[in-house]
XYZ file of C-alpha atoms in Angstrom:
608
model
C 91.245 -24.933 -23.665
C 88.931 -27.021 -21.499
C 89.839 -24.931 -18.480
C 89.168 -21.709 -20.447
C 85.806 -23.015 -21.669
C 84.866 -24.076 -18.132
C 85.769 -20.673 -16.750
C 83.765 -18.920 -19.473
C 80.738 -21.073 -18.767
C 81.062 -20.406 -15.024
C 81.283 -16.647 -15.579
C 78.219 -16.771 -17.882
C 76.311 -18.750 -15.235
C 77.164 -16.185 -12.545
C 76.031 -13.397 -14.863
C 72.784 -15.125 -15.890
C 71.795 -16.315 -12.414
C 70.404 -12.938 -11.209
C 68.428 -12.643 -14.453
C 66.863 -16.065 -13.940
C 66.147 -15.284 -10.290
C 64.562 -11.953 -11.198
C 62.458 -13.659 -13.880
C 61.204 -16.301 -11.437
C 60.526 -13.686 -8.769
C 58.688 -11.544 -11.300
C 56.511 -14.473 -12.310
C 55.707 -15.225 -8.688
C 54.837 -11.593 -8.014
C 52.682 -11.498 -11.135
C 50.814 -14.631 -10.043
C 50.402 -13.197 -6.556
C 49.107 -9.940 -8.043
C 46.582 -11.833 -10.142
C 45.383 -13.688 -7.058
C 44.942 -10.400 -5.167
C 43.141 -8.926 -8.169
C 40.460 -11.641 -8.115
C 37.017 -11.095 -6.605
C 36.816 -13.981 -4.154
C 33.525 -15.827 -4.470
C 32.616 -14.220 -7.803
C 32.854 -15.293 -11.436
C 32.276 -13.658 -14.806
C 29.633 -14.752 -17.294
C 31.922 -17.561 -18.515
C 32.326 -18.958 -14.984
C 35.941 -17.798 -14.794
C 37.274 -15.814 -11.804
C 36.078 -12.197 -11.815
C 38.869 -9.590 -11.714
C 38.742 -6.378 -9.703
C 40.016 -4.202 -12.554
C 37.694 -5.706 -15.171
C 34.400 -6.622 -13.521
C 31.835 -4.848 -11.375
C 31.417 -1.168 -10.614
C 28.851 1.473 -11.492
C 29.066 0.842 -15.250
C 28.055 -2.811 -14.801
C 25.203 -1.777 -12.486
C 24.029 0.781 -15.066
C 23.005 -2.017 -17.444
C 20.815 -3.411 -14.654
C 19.119 -0.017 -14.243
C 18.310 0.223 -17.964
C 16.983 -3.337 -17.982
C 14.749 -2.534 -15.003
C 13.173 0.359 -16.930
C 12.129 -2.032 -19.698
C 11.065 -4.803 -17.317
C 8.928 -2.549 -15.132
C 7.404 -0.999 -18.237
C 6.286 -4.462 -19.353
C 4.910 -5.356 -15.924
C 3.155 -2.121 -14.943
C 1.791 -1.407 -18.424
C -0.737 -4.134 -17.714
C -0.916 -4.234 -13.921
C -1.877 -0.541 -13.633
C -4.822 -0.903 -16.022
C -5.635 -4.591 -15.569
C -8.562 -3.958 -13.226
C -10.406 -2.101 -16.017
C -9.562 -4.788 -18.589
C -11.054 -7.439 -16.305
C -14.205 -5.454 -15.552
C -14.912 -3.988 -19.030
C -13.751 -6.788 -21.317
C -13.826 -9.919 -19.133
C -16.944 -8.668 -17.272
C -15.884 -9.323 -13.683
C -17.450 -7.193 -10.924
C -15.353 -4.320 -9.445
C -14.577 -6.260 -6.248
C -13.767 -9.477 -8.177
C -11.534 -7.534 -10.561
C -9.766 -5.919 -7.615
C -9.162 -9.318 -5.989
C -7.868 -10.862 -9.230
C -5.401 -7.998 -9.661
C -4.200 -8.115 -6.048
C -3.828 -11.912 -6.206
C -1.912 -11.667 -9.494
C 0.452 -8.974 -8.234
C 0.762 -10.660 -4.863
C 1.786 -13.927 -6.529
C 4.298 -12.140 -8.760
C 6.014 -10.478 -5.812
C 5.840 -13.586 -3.618
C 7.590 -15.610 -6.326
C 10.470 -13.146 -5.969
C 11.346 -15.102 -2.808
C 11.696 -18.226 -4.940
C 13.855 -16.242 -7.367
C 16.068 -15.007 -4.535
C 16.383 -18.501 -3.090
C 17.381 -20.011 -6.449
C 19.925 -17.203 -6.984
C 21.606 -17.919 -3.650
C 21.395 -21.696 -3.768
C 21.645 -23.083 -7.291
C 21.673 -20.562 -10.159
C 23.570 -17.345 -10.660
C 21.541 -14.126 -10.803
C 22.787 -13.778 -14.402
C 21.227 -17.025 -15.638
C 18.082 -16.685 -13.561
C 17.274 -13.287 -15.066
C 17.541 -14.611 -18.636
C 15.303 -17.602 -17.826
C 12.707 -15.464 -16.049
C 12.579 -12.891 -18.854
C 11.849 -15.680 -21.351
C 8.982 -16.969 -19.140
C 7.447 -13.492 -18.799
C 7.707 -13.057 -22.574
C 5.693 -16.259 -23.116
C 2.978 -15.115 -20.683
C 2.620 -11.715 -22.339
C 2.477 -13.376 -25.764
C -0.508 -15.498 -24.630
C -2.318 -12.407 -23.294
C -1.617 -10.534 -26.548
C -3.093 -13.339 -28.642
C -6.218 -13.490 -26.455
C -6.740 -9.710 -26.550
C -6.327 -9.749 -30.358
C -8.772 -12.612 -31.009
C -12.505 -11.839 -30.391
C -13.405 -15.540 -30.151
C -11.095 -15.909 -27.143
C -12.978 -13.222 -25.185
C -16.574 -13.048 -23.865
C -19.209 -11.284 -26.010
C -19.111 -7.488 -26.011
C -21.504 -5.935 -23.482
C -22.651 -2.516 -24.738
C -25.127 -1.733 -21.947
C -24.645 1.612 -20.239
C -26.581 0.557 -17.143
C -24.686 -0.635 -14.098
C -27.608 -2.843 -13.031
C -27.452 -5.235 -16.029
C -24.979 -8.107 -15.603
C -22.770 -8.930 -18.615
C -21.672 -12.457 -19.509
C -18.442 -13.287 -17.698
C -15.472 -14.969 -19.393
C -16.084 -18.747 -19.568
C -13.877 -21.607 -18.402
C -11.618 -22.196 -21.410
C -11.160 -18.508 -22.090
C -10.616 -17.874 -18.382
C -8.009 -20.660 -18.344
C -6.105 -18.919 -21.135
C -6.363 -15.588 -19.305
C -5.026 -16.972 -16.038
C -2.320 -19.061 -17.752
C -0.953 -15.915 -19.363
C -1.263 -13.886 -16.164
C 0.523 -16.394 -13.960
C 3.291 -17.090 -16.472
C 3.899 -13.341 -16.309
C 3.795 -13.559 -12.499
C 6.368 -16.384 -12.523
C 8.678 -14.435 -14.818
C 8.303 -11.216 -12.827
C 9.056 -13.084 -9.603
C 12.285 -14.506 -11.006
C 13.366 -11.098 -12.296
C 12.554 -9.231 -9.075
C 14.415 -11.892 -7.082
C 17.565 -11.812 -9.234
C 17.976 -8.383 -10.857
C 18.327 -6.079 -7.779
C 20.904 -8.315 -6.021
C 22.733 -8.756 -9.347
C 23.151 -4.983 -9.551
C 24.048 -4.583 -5.868
C 26.715 -7.299 -6.103
C 28.703 -5.152 -8.552
C 30.036 -3.000 -5.673
C 32.823 -3.657 -3.186
C 31.162 -3.663 0.220
C 34.509 -3.779 2.068
C 35.122 -0.082 1.269
C 33.184 3.009 2.282
C 33.046 4.180 -1.330
C 31.615 0.853 -2.462
C 28.912 0.899 0.198
C 27.946 4.479 -0.706
C 27.720 3.528 -4.385
C 25.549 0.547 -3.508
C 23.197 2.797 -1.525
C 23.017 5.127 -4.547
C 22.278 2.123 -6.749
C 19.185 1.237 -4.723
C 17.956 4.845 -4.922
C 18.411 4.836 -8.681
C 16.845 1.401 -8.901
C 13.631 2.949 -7.575
C 14.196 5.827 -10.025
C 14.420 3.277 -12.869
C 11.227 1.606 -11.646
C 9.567 5.011 -11.921
C 10.932 5.638 -15.420
C 9.412 2.385 -16.636
C 6.193 3.157 -14.790
C 5.996 6.639 -16.379
C 6.039 5.179 -19.882
C 3.621 2.439 -18.827
C 0.942 4.645 -17.267
C 1.038 7.276 -20.017
C 1.981 5.955 -23.442
C 1.011 2.281 -23.027
C -2.203 2.980 -21.084
C -3.260 5.480 -23.782
C -2.660 2.783 -26.404
C -4.733 0.267 -24.413
C -7.660 2.665 -24.037
C -7.614 4.106 -27.558
C -6.070 1.497 -29.870
C -6.949 -1.722 -28.093
C -5.541 -4.021 -25.448
C -3.826 -6.207 -28.038
C -1.531 -3.251 -28.775
C -0.916 -2.588 -25.098
C 0.040 -6.207 -24.456
C 2.117 -6.104 -27.636
C 4.178 -3.140 -26.403
C 4.776 -4.920 -23.085
C 5.837 -8.080 -24.939
C 8.287 -6.104 -27.084
C 9.708 -4.331 -24.000
C 10.531 -7.530 -22.117
C 12.015 -9.035 -25.275
C 14.222 -5.951 -25.794
C 15.470 -6.159 -22.190
C 17.261 -9.451 -22.898
C 19.869 -8.132 -25.424
C 20.345 -5.002 -23.286
C 21.143 -7.207 -20.300
C 23.517 -9.336 -22.393
C 25.467 -6.231 -23.480
C 26.821 -5.925 -19.950
C 27.993 -9.554 -19.790
C 31.744 -8.846 -20.238
C 31.872 -6.591 -17.161
C 29.424 -8.293 -14.767
C 30.644 -10.107 -11.697
C 28.284 -12.772 -10.392
C 28.240 -14.378 -6.948
C 28.877 -18.110 -6.939
C 25.845 -19.974 -5.467
C 26.765 -21.290 -2.026
C 24.031 -23.864 -1.493
C 20.670 -23.521 0.164
C 20.660 -20.837 2.896
C 17.326 -22.184 4.104
C 18.977 -25.534 4.871
C 21.470 -23.756 7.139
C 18.691 -21.888 8.903
C 16.670 -25.040 9.553
C 19.789 -26.887 10.734
C 20.567 -24.209 13.328
C 16.955 -23.951 14.487
C 16.508 -27.723 14.781
C 19.844 -28.115 16.587
C 18.939 -25.314 19.018
C 15.481 -26.764 19.731
C 16.820 -30.301 20.216
C 19.641 -29.181 22.479
C 17.332 -26.960 24.539
C 14.917 -29.849 24.988
C 17.684 -32.157 26.217
C 18.478 -32.535 29.875
C 20.424 -29.541 31.187
C 22.960 -31.800 32.824
C 26.411 -30.090 32.679
C 27.906 -33.347 31.426
C 26.072 -32.826 28.147
C 28.199 -29.799 27.304
C 31.237 -31.139 25.481
C 32.518 -28.011 23.858
C 33.069 -24.450 24.997
C 33.811 -21.226 23.314
C 37.484 -22.197 23.027
C 36.806 -24.542 20.114
C 33.869 -22.854 18.438
C 35.674 -19.707 17.282
C 38.453 -21.769 15.690
C 36.037 -23.602 13.433
C 34.387 -20.309 12.669
C 37.694 -18.649 11.741
C 38.589 -21.531 9.445
C 35.308 -21.209 7.621
C 35.590 -17.465 7.082
C 39.266 -17.730 6.187
C 38.316 -19.463 2.952
C 36.462 -16.344 1.873
C 39.387 -14.013 2.325
C 39.978 -10.873 4.331
C 37.094 -9.048 2.656
C 34.602 -11.362 4.295
C 36.164 -10.979 7.730
C 35.480 -7.246 7.602
C 31.748 -7.920 7.421
C 31.683 -10.491 10.230
C 30.208 -8.865 13.324
C 31.938 -11.063 15.877
C 33.826 -14.338 16.306
C 32.027 -15.162 19.534
C 28.416 -15.870 20.324
C 26.322 -12.804 21.141
C 23.727 -12.589 23.904
C 20.849 -11.915 21.486
C 18.456 -14.841 20.987
C 20.422 -16.915 23.478
C 18.370 -20.058 22.895
C 20.141 -20.437 19.528
C 23.533 -20.579 21.252
C 22.716 -24.119 22.360
C 23.223 -25.186 18.743
C 26.977 -24.689 19.335
C 27.574 -24.998 23.070
C 25.811 -28.342 23.539
C 26.545 -31.737 22.026
C 24.227 -32.319 19.092
C 22.023 -35.396 18.834
C 23.386 -36.012 15.308
C 26.651 -35.055 13.550
C 24.540 -33.641 10.699
C 23.257 -30.967 13.096
C 26.764 -29.767 14.022
C 26.797 -25.956 13.651
C 29.450 -23.254 13.713
C 29.348 -19.903 15.494
C 29.141 -18.170 12.113
C 26.023 -20.100 11.120
C 24.320 -19.375 14.444
C 25.075 -15.648 14.252
C 23.858 -15.472 10.637
C 20.538 -17.082 11.587
C 20.215 -14.556 14.419
C 20.597 -11.711 11.941
C 17.869 -13.130 9.712
C 15.480 -13.628 12.638
C 16.055 -10.043 13.820
C 15.132 -8.502 10.452
C 11.894 -10.519 10.189
C 9.887 -8.185 12.530
C 10.896 -5.175 10.403
C 9.760 -7.058 7.318
C 6.400 -7.885 8.933
C 5.775 -4.224 9.800
C 6.009 -3.166 6.143
C 3.155 -5.421 4.996
C 0.439 -2.956 6.074
C 2.060 -0.188 4.024
C 1.965 -2.372 0.933
C -1.661 -3.231 1.647
C -2.318 0.505 1.308
C -0.304 0.606 -1.926
C -2.481 -2.189 -3.327
C -5.419 0.224 -3.406
C -3.649 2.297 -6.070
C -4.059 -0.575 -8.542
C -7.666 -1.357 -7.629
C -10.208 0.916 -5.956
C -8.347 4.148 -6.747
C -8.441 3.352 -10.476
C -12.148 2.497 -10.250
C -12.847 5.726 -8.343
C -11.145 7.771 -11.051
C -13.119 5.918 -13.746
C -16.377 7.312 -12.280
C -15.093 10.911 -12.317
C -14.384 13.573 -14.927
C -11.011 12.579 -16.400
C -10.626 15.583 -18.713
C -7.905 18.178 -18.322
C -9.014 20.899 -20.698
C -9.695 19.161 -24.004
C -7.455 16.198 -23.120
C -9.148 13.060 -21.802
C -6.811 11.218 -19.437
C -7.218 7.433 -18.930
C -7.911 6.626 -15.251
C -5.007 4.160 -15.201
C -2.650 7.082 -15.947
C -3.231 8.470 -12.444
C 0.042 6.935 -11.138
C 1.861 9.482 -13.323
C 1.660 11.934 -10.400
C 3.616 9.887 -7.825
C 5.896 8.574 -10.577
C 6.979 12.065 -11.635
C 7.358 13.044 -7.988
C 9.589 10.012 -7.310
C 11.692 10.784 -10.396
C 12.268 14.305 -9.074
C 12.829 13.448 -5.422
C 15.073 10.363 -5.874
C 18.086 12.244 -7.363
C 17.502 15.121 -4.927
C 17.477 12.700 -2.022
C 20.638 10.971 -3.252
C 22.696 14.075 -4.117
C 21.387 16.681 -1.647
C 19.613 15.159 1.350
C 21.979 12.243 2.005
C 25.268 14.276 1.714
C 23.775 16.928 4.020
C 22.641 14.264 6.511
C 26.113 12.687 6.464
C 27.682 16.016 7.370
C 25.208 16.639 10.173
C 25.281 13.142 11.694
C 28.934 12.449 10.785
C 27.983 8.900 9.813
C 28.417 6.944 6.593
C 24.676 6.373 6.167
C 23.407 9.835 7.058
C 19.796 8.673 7.339
C 19.461 5.107 8.549
C 17.479 2.455 6.723
C 14.976 2.154 9.556
C 14.396 5.923 9.597
C 13.581 5.805 5.879
C 11.159 2.920 6.340
C 9.483 4.700 9.270
C 8.993 7.852 7.181
C 7.205 5.768 4.550
C 4.885 4.277 7.188
C 3.890 7.747 8.414
C 3.143 8.897 4.861
C 0.917 5.858 4.299
C -1.205 6.818 7.329
C -1.697 10.318 5.914
C -2.508 8.854 2.485
C -5.321 6.673 3.822
C -6.875 9.602 5.714
C -6.750 11.719 2.548
C -8.252 8.850 0.501
C -11.196 8.576 2.924
C -11.906 12.316 2.757
C -11.729 12.360 -1.049
C -14.138 9.409 -1.306
C -16.589 11.198 0.992
C -16.454 14.208 -1.335
C -16.902 12.026 -4.456
C -20.011 10.308 -3.074
C -21.469 13.623 -1.950
C -21.164 14.921 -5.523
C -22.784 11.714 -6.859
C -25.776 12.145 -4.533
C -26.200 15.871 -5.165
C -25.994 15.464 -8.961
C -28.462 12.555 -9.006
C -25.931 10.193 -10.648
C -25.717 7.630 -7.857
C -27.157 4.852 -10.070
C -25.726 6.070 -13.358
C -22.598 5.060 -15.253
C -22.061 8.638 -16.470
C -18.947 10.513 -15.253
C -19.498 12.575 -12.113
C -18.995 16.364 -12.283
C -15.834 16.237 -10.193
C -12.275 16.106 -11.482
C -10.259 12.938 -11.020
C -7.305 15.064 -9.850
C -8.682 14.724 -6.316
C -7.569 11.076 -6.414
C -4.049 12.273 -7.260
C -3.606 13.378 -3.630
C -3.604 9.824 -2.247
C -1.329 8.755 -5.117
C 1.112 11.490 -4.181
C 1.379 10.466 -0.532
C 1.533 6.723 -1.242
C 4.093 7.256 -4.033
C 6.308 9.166 -1.597
C 5.864 6.400 0.972
C 6.921 3.837 -1.620
C 10.094 5.804 -2.458
C 11.232 5.938 1.149
C 10.231 2.414 2.090
C 11.148 0.300 -0.952
C 14.686 1.669 -1.404
C 15.200 1.600 2.367
C 14.000 -2.009 2.639
C 16.150 -3.280 -0.239
C 19.297 -1.593 1.077
C 18.519 -2.696 4.643
C 17.893 -6.362 3.817
C 20.873 -6.614 1.428
C 23.286 -4.898 3.843
C 22.224 -6.670 7.012
C 21.812 -10.176 5.597
C 24.674 -12.702 5.565
C 26.533 -12.879 2.268
C 25.149 -16.325 1.455
C 21.543 -15.100 1.825
C 21.609 -11.674 0.184
C 19.431 -12.451 -2.843
C 16.876 -14.176 -0.631
C 16.920 -11.319 1.882
C 16.554 -8.645 -0.808
C 13.542 -10.495 -2.188
C 11.824 -9.903 1.173
C 11.126 -6.379 -0.125
C 8.979 -7.903 -2.865
C 7.532 -10.503 -0.503
C 6.294 -7.618 1.646
C 4.545 -6.194 -1.423
C 3.087 -9.619 -2.125
C 1.722 -10.094 1.361
C 0.350 -6.556 1.255
C -1.649 -7.397 -1.873
C -2.824 -10.703 -0.401
C -3.773 -9.013 2.855
C -5.767 -6.476 0.844
C -7.818 -9.319 -0.684
C -8.283 -10.955 2.717
C -9.237 -7.646 4.327
C -11.844 -6.920 1.646
C -13.376 -10.388 2.147
C -13.346 -10.020 5.940
C -14.943 -6.578 5.769
C -17.684 -7.869 3.452
C -18.358 -10.927 5.615
C -18.519 -8.945 8.864
C -20.571 -6.040 7.494
C -23.031 -8.411 5.802
C -23.942 -9.746 9.252
C -25.091 -6.309 10.455
C -26.318 -4.942 7.104
C -28.136 -6.435 4.131
C -25.490 -5.009 1.782
C -21.752 -5.393 2.578
C -19.470 -2.350 2.384
C -17.632 -3.482 -0.766
C -20.068 -5.487 -2.849
C -21.956 -5.027 -6.112
C -21.229 -3.689 -9.579
C -21.740 0.010 -8.769
C -18.886 1.675 -6.895
C -21.204 4.525 -5.825
C -23.051 2.083 -3.535
C -19.827 1.005 -1.787
C -18.834 2.361 1.644
C -15.275 2.803 0.468
C -14.646 5.763 2.773
C -15.216 3.506 5.814
C -12.789 0.955 4.406
C -10.149 3.681 3.994
C -10.677 4.911 7.574
C -10.249 1.322 8.773
C -6.948 1.084 6.878
C -5.829 4.412 8.383
C -6.422 3.037 11.904
C -4.666 -0.249 11.123
C -1.702 1.639 9.623
C -1.401 3.766 12.773
C -1.350 0.687 15.003
C 1.210 -0.901 12.691
C 3.471 2.159 12.992
C 3.594 1.871 16.797
C 4.378 -1.824 16.374
C 7.229 -0.856 14.028
C 8.657 1.651 16.535
C 8.861 -1.115 19.137
C 11.135 -3.257 16.938
C 13.079 -0.436 15.249
C 14.185 1.033 18.584
C 15.571 -2.365 19.641
C 17.396 -3.204 16.427
C 21.192 -3.001 16.330
C 22.859 -2.798 12.919
C 25.571 -5.300 12.016
C 27.841 -2.371 11.094
C 27.486 -1.069 14.647
C 28.589 -4.451 15.979
C 31.599 -4.368 13.652
C 32.572 -0.913 14.875
C 32.298 -2.076 18.492
């Protein structure tokens, strides 16, 4: 009986053993499959590993596009018309109003660099957007309250003469105005620095399809900017001019508030890059190590490591990020570009804290090589700054009626906005596929070619702007309205020409810059690099303010009246200022060609 029982148990064991083995093997395969299904370096909104079949993709990026429509509506609803609010209700002069607007917008876009840095280093793009939206909401709420309350504004100035000075906003009221404005600027900076990279990170850049989708995302991001701008410069501007600025600020406040739940709706399918520490620290470490090692004695005994050991440390570091990262690495050896940085690896460092890897050195090289391209786009954005300042003020002096309809001057951007909304899908679905077939390349039209096209269009725009201003002043003189505040007998549609060219330039350059900086930058610096697109806008606005001040200071030496001074735009020499910008833009374009012809894409290095 015992023998029979033992035999039965043995037979059952032999029968069950394959089942147990298959079960264990199945579990191991399932675990291995789950590991392969994870997005390395990414988490979901609950800080759990992001899965390839659940997170990311075009649907997740679509929420970002809708949010951008609402966010840009809130921002541009005020920025496009702010110069008139400051001059008519806060009683600043035209040049002071223009400088306040350019400084405000410049600060907003410059703070995008801070937003990009925080996204890469400490916070996820997901959390940073929510925080920034709340800050912008608070700023808009303050501006709404001030616009609604007469006691918080200067006394109404009903004089029709341009020679009589109205009482400017006083200190406490001005403090409230600028507190609201710069809270909005802080919020906008955080959003611009986190939202575009958050959308771009939803795509798999290790596949051709993923890279094409990401390029399409940036095109449609500009399209979404235009959608928000269209509502802002038509509906909201009409409300501001006809119902009151408190209603205009109120609509903007409601728009930014509505963007928060829309953004949260996409939470279950977002994938968010894990912050990898400060990229700026890495850059400074490499630069300091290179400088110190280059300053040391060039005695051969100082070299304690060669290229045999450096690649091994580099491979170990990239191995932690998986095979996907290795695809994007241009090389595992030091390149000959910017050779002085190679000393950070090939020489013994003065301190162990300055020890660098080949990967870190090559990443810093990439960043340094895109800086000249970034610098060349600042002049273009200085031209774009005129659309929010002098162009609006020009239109305000002209006949703004189309038939029986009176169009607010701040609605002028509707022309480039509509053009961008038409050309962006055409460019994405017709021009790019055709260019890919002709060039037989994945990109079709390179990023640098797109940026260069925008620079050329900006030169044409400034020449057109100068000619239109000459015509406007000629009409003012001939009609005897040079010193009057009455509308000139010339349609404001003439100003639409410069808007059209500069709007087209913005389409080509902004989308090209964002895709270029995101694609070329190291993975740990992508948010910061993408924010350079906004930093270029910021510096363009700041440079506009500096240029206006320089022009006034220089021309006041040779003339009693500077080119851009006073309360009457008809006495300005704005056409000369536009010709100056046309010349500067032309010189900037030749400067751009110098660097663009010498740039080598990281993808080209990978292919080599």
